[in-house]
């Protein structure tokens, strides 16, 4: 009996998380951007403290490099995921505000 291997969809057809996939994001964007900023600041602090450990040679350099790479990988993954979701929201807002602007411009031009 043959074992069928799972096939991955081509990258272009893989599901990319969209704003609509996460109902919690529908209300406000600012807290999400603020949290992302705070997370990145925390990762900067981690990177700084890893450098300080190297200054005191408390941990082997290769181990510190591994920790730093792990932290940066986690930071990048979180940034990628959150900004991917926010991109959908920003595109949706851009579309809505663009429609509003065009409607307003048309109303102003009619009055002139």
PDB file of N, CA and C in Angstrom:
ATOM      1  N   UNK A   1       0.838  -1.168   0.000  1.00  0.00           N
ATOM      2  CA  UNK A   1       0.000   0.000   0.000  1.00  0.00           C
ATOM      3  C   UNK A   1       0.884   1.233   0.000  1.00  0.00           C
ATOM      4  N   UNK A   2       0.682   2.102  -0.955  1.00  0.00           N
ATOM      5  CA  UNK A   2       1.491   3.313  -1.089  1.00  0.00           C
ATOM      6  C   UNK A   2       1.039   4.374  -0.087  1.00  0.00           C
ATOM      7  N   UNK A   3       2.006   5.087   0.404  1.00  0.00           N
ATOM      8  CA  UNK A   3       1.704   6.177   1.332  1.00  0.00           C
ATOM      9  C   UNK A   3       1.737   7.479   0.550  1.00  0.00           C
ATOM     10  N   UNK A   4       0.633   8.188   0.594  1.00  0.00           N
ATOM     11  CA  UNK A   4       0.554   9.462  -0.133  1.00  0.00           C
ATOM     12  C   UNK A   4       1.200  10.552   0.706  1.00  0.00           C
ATOM     13  N   UNK A   5       2.066  11.313   0.082  1.00  0.00           N
ATOM     14  CA  UNK A   5       2.699  12.428   0.773  1.00  0.00           C
ATOM     15  C   UNK A   5       1.801  13.657   0.687  1.00  0.00           C
ATOM     16  N   UNK A   6       1.790  14.401   1.759  1.00  0.00           N
ATOM     17  CA  UNK A   6       1.024  15.654   1.752  1.00  0.00           C
ATOM     18  C   UNK A   6       1.713  16.633   0.813  1.00  0.00           C
ATOM     19  N   UNK A   7       0.930  17.289   0.002  1.00  0.00           N
ATOM     20  CA  UNK A   7       1.480  18.260  -0.941  1.00  0.00           C
ATOM     21  C   UNK A   7       1.187  19.658  -0.432  1.00  0.00           C
ATOM     22  N   UNK A   8       2.195  20.494  -0.466  1.00  0.00           N
ATOM     23  CA  UNK A   8       2.004  21.894  -0.094  1.00  0.00           C
ATOM     24  C   UNK A   8       1.481  22.644  -1.295  1.00  0.00           C
ATOM     25  N   UNK A   9       0.610  23.581  -1.026  1.00  0.00           N
ATOM     26  CA  UNK A   9       0.152  24.446  -2.104  1.00  0.00           C
ATOM     27  C   UNK A   9       1.307  25.358  -2.487  1.00  0.00           C
ATOM     28  N   UNK A  10       1.388  25.762  -3.755  1.00  0.00           N
ATOM     29  CA  UNK A  10       2.427  26.716  -4.126  1.00  0.00           C
ATOM     30  C   UNK A  10       2.292  27.970  -3.272  1.00  0.00           C
ATOM     31  N   UNK A  11       3.417  28.621  -3.015  1.00  0.00           N
ATOM     32  CA  UNK A  11       3.428  29.789  -2.134  1.00  0.00           C
ATOM     33  C   UNK A  11       2.394  30.830  -2.542  1.00  0.00           C
ATOM     34  N   UNK A  12       2.206  31.020  -3.840  1.00  0.00           N
ATOM     35  CA  UNK A  12       1.266  32.039  -4.300  1.00  0.00           C
ATOM     36  C   UNK A  12      -0.177  31.694  -3.951  1.00  0.00           C
ATOM     37  N   UNK A  13      -0.472  30.422  -3.708  1.00  0.00           N
ATOM     38  CA  UNK A  13      -1.841  30.019  -3.418  1.00  0.00           C
ATOM     39  C   UNK A  13      -2.062  29.736  -1.935  1.00  0.00           C
ATOM     40  N   UNK A  14      -1.003  29.866  -1.129  1.00  0.00           N
ATOM     41  CA  UNK A  14      -1.171  29.638   0.302  1.00  0.00           C
ATOM     42  C   UNK A  14      -1.980  30.762   0.911  1.00  0.00           C
ATOM     43  N   UNK A  15      -2.726  30.420   1.944  1.00  0.00           N
ATOM     44  CA  UNK A  15      -3.562  31.412   2.619  1.00  0.00           C
ATOM     45  C   UNK A  15      -2.684  32.416   3.353  1.00  0.00           C
ATOM     46  N   UNK A  16      -2.888  33.673   3.063  1.00  0.00           N
ATOM     47  CA  UNK A  16      -2.209  34.747   3.774  1.00  0.00           C
ATOM     48  C   UNK A  16      -3.222  35.347   4.734  1.00  0.00           C
ATOM     49  N   UNK A  17      -2.892  35.419   6.029  1.00  0.00           N
ATOM     50  CA  UNK A  17      -3.872  35.958   6.974  1.00  0.00           C
ATOM     51  C   UNK A  17      -4.298  37.357   6.575  1.00  0.00           C
ATOM     52  N   UNK A  18      -5.566  37.583   6.604  1.00  0.00           N
ATOM     53  CA  UNK A  18      -6.115  38.881   6.266  1.00  0.00           C
ATOM     54  C   UNK A  18      -6.769  39.478   7.496  1.00  0.00           C
ATOM     55  N   UNK A  19      -7.029  40.740   7.412  1.00  0.00           N
ATOM     56  CA  UNK A  19      -7.679  41.468   8.495  1.00  0.00           C
ATOM     57  C   UNK A  19      -8.969  40.786   8.928  1.00  0.00           C
ATOM     58  N   UNK A  20      -9.753  40.292   7.979  1.00  0.00           N
ATOM     59  CA  UNK A  20     -11.042  39.681   8.284  1.00  0.00           C
ATOM     60  C   UNK A  20     -10.885  38.385   9.072  1.00  0.00           C
ATOM     61  N   UNK A  21      -9.721  37.772   9.008  1.00  0.00           N
ATOM     62  CA  UNK A  21      -9.490  36.515   9.706  1.00  0.00           C
ATOM     63  C   UNK A  21      -9.376  36.704  11.217  1.00  0.00           C
ATOM     64  N   UNK A  22      -9.201  37.923  11.653  1.00  0.00           N
ATOM     65  CA  UNK A  22      -8.970  38.200  13.058  1.00  0.00           C
ATOM     66  C   UNK A  22      -9.954  39.255  13.538  1.00  0.00           C
ATOM     67  N   UNK A  23     -11.158  38.845  13.994  1.00  0.00           N
ATOM     68  CA  UNK A  23     -12.200  39.800  14.385  1.00  0.00           C
ATOM     69  C   UNK A  23     -11.742  40.791  15.437  1.00  0.00           C
ATOM     70  N   UNK A  24     -10.793  40.411  16.284  1.00  0.00           N
ATOM     71  CA  UNK A  24     -10.353  41.317  17.340  1.00  0.00           C
ATOM     72  C   UNK A  24      -9.721  42.586  16.751  1.00  0.00           C
ATOM     73  N   UNK A  25      -9.170  42.507  15.545  1.00  0.00           N
ATOM     74  CA  UNK A  25      -8.496  43.652  14.936  1.00  0.00           C
ATOM     75  C   UNK A  25      -9.471  44.633  14.291  1.00  0.00           C
ATOM     76  N   UNK A  26     -10.731  44.297  14.228  1.00  0.00           N
ATOM     77  CA  UNK A  26     -11.690  45.142  13.519  1.00  0.00           C
ATOM     78  C   UNK A  26     -11.984  46.442  14.240  1.00  0.00           C
ATOM     79  N   UNK A  27     -11.723  46.510  15.527  1.00  0.00           N
ATOM     80  CA  UNK A  27     -12.122  47.690  16.284  1.00  0.00           C
ATOM     81  C   UNK A  27     -11.110  48.818  16.202  1.00  0.00           C
ATOM     82  N   UNK A  28      -9.899  48.604  16.666  1.00  0.00           N
ATOM     83  CA  UNK A  28      -8.937  49.694  16.720  1.00  0.00           C
ATOM     84  C   UNK A  28      -7.557  49.212  16.289  1.00  0.00           C
ATOM     85  N   UNK A  29      -6.883  50.053  15.540  1.00  0.00           N
ATOM     86  CA  UNK A  29      -5.542  49.709  15.090  1.00  0.00           C
ATOM     87  C   UNK A  29      -4.471  50.217  16.043  1.00  0.00           C
ATOM     88  N   UNK A  30      -4.711  51.362  16.655  1.00  0.00           N
ATOM     89  CA  UNK A  30      -3.675  51.988  17.464  1.00  0.00           C
ATOM     90  C   UNK A  30      -3.113  51.064  18.546  1.00  0.00           C
ATOM     91  N   UNK A  31      -3.955  50.368  19.326  1.00  0.00           N
ATOM     92  CA  UNK A  31      -3.389  49.488  20.359  1.00  0.00           C
ATOM     93  C   UNK A  31      -2.493  48.395  19.782  1.00  0.00           C
ATOM     94  N   UNK A  32      -2.796  47.959  18.574  1.00  0.00           N
ATOM     95  CA  UNK A  32      -1.977  46.925  17.938  1.00  0.00           C
ATOM     96  C   UNK A  32      -0.619  47.501  17.553  1.00  0.00           C
ATOM     97  N   UNK A  33      -0.626  48.682  16.936  1.00  0.00           N
ATOM     98  CA  UNK A  33       0.641  49.332  16.592  1.00  0.00           C
ATOM     99  C   UNK A  33       1.444  49.641  17.859  1.00  0.00           C
ATOM    100  N   UNK A  34       0.762  50.069  18.905  1.00  0.00           N
ATOM    101  CA  UNK A  34       1.437  50.393  20.153  1.00  0.00           C
ATOM    102  C   UNK A  34       2.077  49.133  20.760  1.00  0.00           C
ATOM    103  N   UNK A  35       1.356  48.033  20.746  1.00  0.00           N
ATOM    104  CA  UNK A  35       1.905  46.773  21.261  1.00  0.00           C
ATOM    105  C   UNK A  35       3.101  46.322  20.436  1.00  0.00           C
ATOM    106  N   UNK A  36       3.002  46.466  19.130  1.00  0.00           N
ATOM    107  CA  UNK A  36       4.114  46.078  18.265  1.00  0.00           C
ATOM    108  C   UNK A  36       5.344  46.940  18.560  1.00  0.00           C
ATOM    109  N   UNK A  37       5.123  48.232  18.765  1.00  0.00           N
ATOM    110  CA  UNK A  37       6.220  49.122  19.133  1.00  0.00           C
ATOM    111  C   UNK A  37       6.857  48.675  20.447  1.00  0.00           C
ATOM    112  N   UNK A  38       6.021  48.383  21.445  1.00  0.00           N
ATOM    113  CA  UNK A  38       6.527  47.963  22.747  1.00  0.00           C
ATOM    114  C   UNK A  38       7.287  46.642  22.665  1.00  0.00           C
ATOM    115  N   UNK A  39       6.772  45.715  21.870  1.00  0.00           N
ATOM    116  CA  UNK A  39       7.483  44.448  21.685  1.00  0.00           C
ATOM    117  C   UNK A  39       8.859  44.672  21.054  1.00  0.00           C
ATOM    118  N   UNK A  40       8.914  45.526  20.032  1.00  0.00           N
ATOM    119  CA  UNK A  40      10.199  45.797  19.387  1.00  0.00           C
ATOM    120  C   UNK A  40      11.163  46.497  20.341  1.00  0.00           C
ATOM    121  N   UNK A  41      10.657  47.389  21.184  1.00  0.00           N
ATOM    122  CA  UNK A  41      11.507  48.039  22.184  1.00  0.00           C
ATOM    123  C   UNK A  41      12.051  46.999  23.163  1.00  0.00           C
ATOM    124  N   UNK A  42      11.213  46.041  23.550  1.00  0.00           N
ATOM    125  CA  UNK A  42      11.660  44.986  24.459  1.00  0.00           C
ATOM    126  C   UNK A  42      12.738  44.121  23.815  1.00  0.00           C
ATOM    127  N   UNK A  43      12.579  43.809  22.532  1.00  0.00           N
ATOM    128  CA  UNK A  43      13.602  43.034  21.839  1.00  0.00           C
ATOM    129  C   UNK A  43      14.911  43.812  21.725  1.00  0.00           C
ATOM    130  N   UNK A  44      14.826  45.141  21.575  1.00  0.00           N
ATOM    131  CA  UNK A  44      16.039  45.964  21.569  1.00  0.00           C
ATOM    132  C   UNK A  44      16.744  45.861  22.911  1.00  0.00           C
ATOM    133  N   UNK A  45      15.967  45.872  23.968  1.00  0.00           N
ATOM    134  CA  UNK A  45      16.525  45.741  25.309  1.00  0.00           C
ATOM    135  C   UNK A  45      17.214  44.387  25.482  1.00  0.00           C
ATOM    136  N   UNK A  46      16.575  43.338  24.976  1.00  0.00           N
ATOM    137  CA  UNK A  46      17.176  42.001  25.037  1.00  0.00           C
ATOM    138  C   UNK A  46      18.510  41.989  24.293  1.00  0.00           C
ATOM    139  N   UNK A  47      18.537  42.563  23.103  1.00  0.00           N
ATOM    140  CA  UNK A  47      19.774  42.601  22.311  1.00  0.00           C
ATOM    141  C   UNK A  47      20.869  43.358  23.071  1.00  0.00           C
ATOM    142  N   UNK A  48      20.502  44.471  23.693  1.00  0.00           N
ATOM    143  CA  UNK A  48      21.475  45.263  24.457  1.00  0.00           C
ATOM    144  C   UNK A  48      22.037  44.456  25.622  1.00  0.00           C
ATOM    145  N   UNK A  49      21.165  43.761  26.334  1.00  0.00           N
ATOM    146  CA  UNK A  49      21.613  42.972  27.490  1.00  0.00           C
ATOM    147  C   UNK A  49      22.485  41.797  27.061  1.00  0.00           C
ATOM    148  N   UNK A  50      22.201  41.214  25.921  1.00  0.00           N
ATOM    149  CA  UNK A  50      23.063  40.144  25.399  1.00  0.00           C
ATOM    150  C   UNK A  50      24.456  40.706  25.119  1.00  0.00           C
ATOM    151  N   UNK A  51      24.513  41.911  24.537  1.00  0.00           N
ATOM    152  CA  UNK A  51      25.819  42.557  24.293  1.00  0.00           C
ATOM    153  C   UNK A  51      26.560  42.796  25.610  1.00  0.00           C
ATOM    154  N   UNK A  52      25.818  43.200  26.635  1.00  0.00           N
ATOM    155  CA  UNK A  52      26.451  43.432  27.948  1.00  0.00           C
ATOM    156  C   UNK A  52      27.028  42.145  28.507  1.00  0.00           C
ATOM    157  N   UNK A  53      26.305  41.038  28.328  1.00  0.00           N
ATOM    158  CA  UNK A  53      26.843  39.763  28.795  1.00  0.00           C
ATOM    159  C   UNK A  53      28.153  39.434  28.091  1.00  0.00           C
ATOM    160  N   UNK A  54      28.245  39.796  26.822  1.00  0.00           N
ATOM    161  CA  UNK A  54      29.479  39.554  26.079  1.00  0.00           C
ATOM    162  C   UNK A  54      30.623  40.406  26.643  1.00  0.00           C
ATOM    163  N   UNK A  55      30.312  41.632  27.048  1.00  0.00           N
ATOM    164  CA  UNK A  55      31.344  42.500  27.622  1.00  0.00           C
ATOM    165  C   UNK A  55      31.993  41.872  28.855  1.00  0.00           C
ATOM    166  N   UNK A  56      31.218  41.136  29.626  1.00  0.00           N
ATOM    167  CA  UNK A  56      31.728  40.528  30.852  1.00  0.00           C
ATOM    168  C   UNK A  56      32.184  39.084  30.657  1.00  0.00           C
ATOM    169  N   UNK A  57      32.058  38.606  29.434  1.00  0.00           N
ATOM    170  CA  UNK A  57      32.476  37.242  29.096  1.00  0.00           C
ATOM    171  C   UNK A  57      31.914  36.201  30.064  1.00  0.00           C
ATOM    172  N   UNK A  58      30.652  36.417  30.460  1.00  0.00           N
ATOM    173  CA  UNK A  58      29.994  35.497  31.396  1.00  0.00           C
ATOM    174  C   UNK A  58      29.481  34.243  30.705  1.00  0.00           C
ATOM    175  N   UNK A  59      29.220  34.360  29.416  1.00  0.00           N
ATOM    176  CA  UNK A  59      28.679  33.257  28.625  1.00  0.00           C
ATOM    177  C   UNK A  59      29.504  33.186  27.344  1.00  0.00           C
ATOM    178  N   UNK A  60      29.788  31.990  26.834  1.00  0.00           N
ATOM    179  CA  UNK A  60      30.558  31.890  25.590  1.00  0.00           C
ATOM    180  C   UNK A  60      29.904  32.687  24.441  1.00  0.00           C
ATOM    181  N   UNK A  61      30.739  33.303  23.632  1.00  0.00           N
ATOM    182  CA  UNK A  61      30.281  34.153  22.537  1.00  0.00           C
ATOM    183  C   UNK A  61      29.339  33.418  21.588  1.00  0.00           C
ATOM    184  N   UNK A  62      29.653  32.189  21.233  1.00  0.00           N
ATOM    185  CA  UNK A  62      28.798  31.432  20.312  1.00  0.00           C
ATOM    186  C   UNK A  62      27.404  31.209  20.901  1.00  0.00           C
ATOM    187  N   UNK A  63      27.326  30.983  22.190  1.00  0.00           N
ATOM    188  CA  UNK A  63      26.030  30.814  22.852  1.00  0.00           C
ATOM    189  C   UNK A  63      25.249  32.120  22.801  1.00  0.00           C
ATOM    190  N   UNK A  64      25.906  33.240  23.042  1.00  0.00           N
ATOM    191  CA  UNK A  64      25.246  34.545  22.969  1.00  0.00           C
ATOM    192  C   UNK A  64      24.742  34.833  21.557  1.00  0.00           C
ATOM    193  N   UNK A  65      25.533  34.446  20.567  1.00  0.00           N
ATOM    194  CA  UNK A  65      25.101  34.636  19.168  1.00  0.00           C
ATOM    195  C   UNK A  65      23.844  33.814  18.876  1.00  0.00           C
ATOM    196  N   UNK A  66      23.798  32.605  19.422  1.00  0.00           N
ATOM    197  CA  UNK A  66      22.621  31.762  19.243  1.00  0.00           C
ATOM    198  C   UNK A  66      21.406  32.401  19.897  1.00  0.00           C
ATOM    199  N   UNK A  67      21.573  32.905  21.119  1.00  0.00           N
ATOM    200  CA  UNK A  67      20.456  33.566  21.810  1.00  0.00           C
ATOM    201  C   UNK A  67      19.994  34.798  21.044  1.00  0.00           C
ATOM    202  N   UNK A  68      20.944  35.570  20.557  1.00  0.00           N
ATOM    203  CA  UNK A  68      20.603  36.790  19.812  1.00  0.00           C
ATOM    204  C   UNK A  68      19.840  36.441  18.534  1.00  0.00           C
ATOM    205  N   UNK A  69      20.326  35.433  17.812  1.00  0.00           N
ATOM    206  CA  UNK A  69      19.655  35.019  16.569  1.00  0.00           C
ATOM    207  C   UNK A  69      18.250  34.498  16.861  1.00  0.00           C
ATOM    208  N   UNK A  70      18.092  33.767  17.944  1.00  0.00           N
ATOM    209  CA  UNK A  70      16.780  33.247  18.324  1.00  0.00           C
ATOM    210  C   UNK A  70      15.816  34.380  18.639  1.00  0.00           C
ATOM    211  N   UNK A  71      16.301  35.362  19.394  1.00  0.00           N
ATOM    212  CA  UNK A  71      15.458  36.519  19.738  1.00  0.00           C
ATOM    213  C   UNK A  71      15.072  37.298  18.485  1.00  0.00           C
ATOM    214  N   UNK A  72      16.027  37.516  17.587  1.00  0.00           N
ATOM    215  CA  UNK A  72      15.751  38.269  16.357  1.00  0.00           C
ATOM    216  C   UNK A  72      14.800  37.504  15.443  1.00  0.00           C
ATOM    217  N   UNK A  73      14.928  36.186  15.426  1.00  0.00           N
ATOM    218  CA  UNK A  73      14.010  35.377  14.624  1.00  0.00           C
ATOM    219  C   UNK A  73      12.585  35.517  15.159  1.00  0.00           C
ATOM    220  N   UNK A  74      12.433  35.453  16.485  1.00  0.00           N
ATOM    221  CA  UNK A  74      11.114  35.601  17.092  1.00  0.00           C
ATOM    222  C   UNK A  74      10.551  36.992  16.826  1.00  0.00           C
ATOM    223  N   UNK A  75      11.386  38.018  16.949  1.00  0.00           N
ATOM    224  CA  UNK A  75      10.938  39.383  16.666  1.00  0.00           C
ATOM    225  C   UNK A  75      10.455  39.504  15.231  1.00  0.00           C
ATOM    226  N   UNK A  76      11.221  38.978  14.307  1.00  0.00           N
ATOM    227  CA  UNK A  76      10.859  39.055  12.889  1.00  0.00           C
ATOM    228  C   UNK A  76       9.560  38.311  12.598  1.00  0.00           C
ATOM    229  N   UNK A  77       9.405  37.149  13.196  1.00  0.00           N
ATOM    230  CA  UNK A  77       8.184  36.365  12.983  1.00  0.00           C
ATOM    231  C   UNK A  77       6.963  37.127  13.492  1.00  0.00           C
ATOM    232  N   UNK A  78       7.079  37.726  14.665  1.00  0.00           N
ATOM    233  CA  UNK A  78       5.954  38.474  15.223  1.00  0.00           C
ATOM    234  C   UNK A  78       5.650  39.707  14.372  1.00  0.00           C
ATOM    235  N   UNK A  79       6.681  40.431  13.974  1.00  0.00           N
ATOM    236  CA  UNK A  79       6.474  41.607  13.124  1.00  0.00           C
ATOM    237  C   UNK A  79       5.807  41.220  11.810  1.00  0.00           C
ATOM    238  N   UNK A  80       6.275  40.139  11.225  1.00  0.00           N
ATOM    239  CA  UNK A  80       5.727  39.684   9.944  1.00  0.00           C
ATOM    240  C   UNK A  80       4.244  39.353  10.077  1.00  0.00           C
ATOM    241  N   UNK A  81       3.912  38.607  11.103  1.00  0.00           N
ATOM    242  CA  UNK A  81       2.527  38.172  11.282  1.00  0.00           C
ATOM    243  C   UNK A  81       1.593  39.362  11.544  1.00  0.00           C
ATOM    244  N   UNK A  82       1.994  40.231  12.468  1.00  0.00           N
ATOM    245  CA  UNK A  82       1.127  41.349  12.845  1.00  0.00           C
ATOM    246  C   UNK A  82       1.004  42.359  11.708  1.00  0.00           C
ATOM    247  N   UNK A  83       2.113  42.693  11.053  1.00  0.00           N
ATOM    248  CA  UNK A  83       2.028  43.674   9.966  1.00  0.00           C
ATOM    249  C   UNK A  83       1.280  43.094   8.770  1.00  0.00           C
ATOM    250  N   UNK A  84       1.352  41.789   8.586  1.00  0.00           N
ATOM    251  CA  UNK A  84       0.567  41.166   7.516  1.00  0.00           C
ATOM    252  C   UNK A  84      -0.918  41.335   7.733  1.00  0.00           C
ATOM    253  N   UNK A  85      -1.342  41.169   8.964  1.00  0.00           N
ATOM    254  CA  UNK A  85      -2.759  41.349   9.294  1.00  0.00           C
ATOM    255  C   UNK A  85      -3.140  42.824   9.155  1.00  0.00           C
ATOM    256  N   UNK A  86      -2.281  43.699   9.661  1.00  0.00           N
ATOM    257  CA  UNK A  86      -2.578  45.130   9.602  1.00  0.00           C
ATOM    258  C   UNK A  86      -2.602  45.652   8.161  1.00  0.00           C
ATOM    259  N   UNK A  87      -1.822  45.040   7.293  1.00  0.00           N
ATOM    260  CA  UNK A  87      -1.813  45.460   5.892  1.00  0.00           C
ATOM    261  C   UNK A  87      -3.215  45.379   5.301  1.00  0.00           C
ATOM    262  N   UNK A  88      -3.911  44.286   5.572  1.00  0.00           N
ATOM    263  CA  UNK A  88      -5.284  44.147   5.072  1.00  0.00           C
ATOM    264  C   UNK A  88      -6.185  45.248   5.601  1.00  0.00           C
ATOM    265  N   UNK A  89      -6.024  45.575   6.870  1.00  0.00           N
ATOM    266  CA  UNK A  89      -6.843  46.639   7.476  1.00  0.00           C
ATOM    267  C   UNK A  89      -6.516  47.982   6.843  1.00  0.00           C
ATOM    268  N   UNK A  90      -5.236  48.256   6.653  1.00  0.00           N
ATOM    269  CA  UNK A  90      -4.835  49.533   6.061  1.00  0.00           C
ATOM    270  C   UNK A  90      -5.330  49.656   4.624  1.00  0.00           C
ATOM    271  N   UNK A  91      -5.280  48.575   3.874  1.00  0.00           N
ATOM    272  CA  UNK A  91      -5.786  48.603   2.500  1.00  0.00           C
ATOM    273  C   UNK A  91      -7.288  48.861   2.482  1.00  0.00           C
ATOM    274  N   UNK A  92      -7.994  48.231   3.397  1.00  0.00           N
ATOM    275  CA  UNK A  92      -9.436  48.426   3.485  1.00  0.00           C
ATOM    276  C   UNK A  92      -9.758  49.885   3.839  1.00  0.00           C
ATOM    277  N   UNK A  93      -9.050  50.431   4.821  1.00  0.00           N
ATOM    278  CA  UNK A  93      -9.258  51.827   5.203  1.00  0.00           C
ATOM    279  C   UNK A  93      -8.910  52.771   4.055  1.00  0.00           C
ATOM    280  N   UNK A  94      -7.820  52.487   3.367  1.00  0.00           N
ATOM    281  CA  UNK A  94      -7.386  53.322   2.237  1.00  0.00           C
ATOM    282  C   UNK A  94      -8.498  53.375   1.192  1.00  0.00           C
ATOM    283  N   UNK A  95      -9.078  52.214   0.908  1.00  0.00           N
ATOM    284  CA  UNK A  95     -10.157  52.136  -0.069  1.00  0.00           C
ATOM    285  C   UNK A  95     -11.366  52.945   0.394  1.00  0.00           C
ATOM    286  N   UNK A  96     -11.770  52.749   1.655  1.00  0.00           N
ATOM    287  CA  UNK A  96     -12.950  53.450   2.174  1.00  0.00           C
ATOM    288  C   UNK A  96     -12.746  54.956   2.193  1.00  0.00           C
ATOM    289  N   UNK A  97     -11.591  55.409   2.693  1.00  0.00           N
ATOM    290  CA  UNK A  97     -11.332  56.848   2.758  1.00  0.00           C
ATOM    291  C   UNK A  97     -11.161  57.441   1.355  1.00  0.00           C
ATOM    292  N   UNK A  98     -10.633  56.669   0.445  1.00  0.00           N
ATOM    293  CA  UNK A  98     -10.530  57.131  -0.938  1.00  0.00           C
ATOM    294  C   UNK A  98     -11.899  57.356  -1.546  1.00  0.00           C
ATOM    295  N   UNK A  99     -12.818  56.427  -1.291  1.00  0.00           N
ATOM    296  CA  UNK A  99     -14.193  56.599  -1.773  1.00  0.00           C
ATOM    297  C   UNK A  99     -14.827  57.843  -1.158  1.00  0.00           C
ATOM    298  N   UNK A 100     -14.617  58.046   0.123  1.00  0.00           N
ATOM    299  CA  UNK A 100     -15.174  59.228   0.789  1.00  0.00           C
ATOM    300  C   UNK A 100     -14.613  60.512   0.191  1.00  0.00           C
ATOM    301  N   UNK A 101     -13.302  60.513  -0.062  1.00  0.00           N
ATOM    302  CA  UNK A 101     -12.668  61.703  -0.631  1.00  0.00           C
ATOM    303  C   UNK A 101     -13.231  62.006  -2.012  1.00  0.00           C
ATOM    304  N   UNK A 102     -13.373  60.990  -2.845  1.00  0.00           N
ATOM    305  CA  UNK A 102     -13.901  61.183  -4.200  1.00  0.00           C
ATOM    306  C   UNK A 102     -15.330  61.712  -4.148  1.00  0.00           C
ATOM    307  N   UNK A 103     -16.149  61.141  -3.276  1.00  0.00           N
ATOM    308  CA  UNK A 103     -17.533  61.598  -3.126  1.00  0.00           C
ATOM    309  C   UNK A 103     -17.569  63.061  -2.688  1.00  0.00           C
ATOM    310  N   UNK A 104     -16.737  63.411  -1.717  1.00  0.00           N
ATOM    311  CA  UNK A 104     -16.688  64.790  -1.228  1.00  0.00           C
ATOM    312  C   UNK A 104     -16.221  65.743  -2.318  1.00  0.00           C
ATOM    313  N   UNK A 105     -15.213  65.357  -3.064  1.00  0.00           N
ATOM    314  CA  UNK A 105     -14.717  66.186  -4.175  1.00  0.00           C
ATOM    315  C   UNK A 105     -15.813  66.415  -5.206  1.00  0.00           C
ATOM    316  N   UNK A 106     -16.566  65.351  -5.514  1.00  0.00           N
ATOM    317  CA  UNK A 106     -17.634  65.469  -6.502  1.00  0.00           C
ATOM    318  C   UNK A 106     -18.729  66.421  -6.002  1.00  0.00           C
ATOM    319  N   UNK A 107     -19.055  66.342  -4.723  1.00  0.00           N
ATOM    320  CA  UNK A 107     -20.058  67.236  -4.147  1.00  0.00           C
ATOM    321  C   UNK A 107     -19.580  68.678  -4.186  1.00  0.00           C
ATOM    322  N   UNK A 108     -18.324  68.897  -3.876  1.00  0.00           N
ATOM    323  CA  UNK A 108     -17.773  70.261  -3.913  1.00  0.00           C
ATOM    324  C   UNK A 108     -17.787  70.798  -5.327  1.00  0.00           C
ATOM    325  N   UNK A 109     -17.414  69.975  -6.300  1.00  0.00           N
ATOM    326  CA  UNK A 109     -17.382  70.411  -7.697  1.00  0.00           C
ATOM    327  C   UNK A 109     -18.778  70.720  -8.234  1.00  0.00           C
ATOM    328  N   UNK A 110     -19.801  70.019  -7.758  1.00  0.00           N
ATOM    329  CA  UNK A 110     -21.176  70.285  -8.157  1.00  0.00           C
ATOM    330  C   UNK A 110     -21.641  71.635  -7.638  1.00  0.00           C
ATOM    331  N   UNK A 111     -21.177  71.997  -6.441  1.00  0.00           N
ATOM    332  CA  UNK A 111     -21.598  73.258  -5.831  1.00  0.00           C
ATOM    333  C   UNK A 111     -20.945  74.462  -6.483  1.00  0.00           C
ATOM    334  N   UNK A 112     -19.862  74.262  -7.150  1.00  0.00           N
ATOM    335  CA  UNK A 112     -19.136  75.394  -7.756  1.00  0.00           C
ATOM    336  C   UNK A 112     -19.710  75.815  -9.040  1.00  0.00           C
TER     337      UNK A 112
END
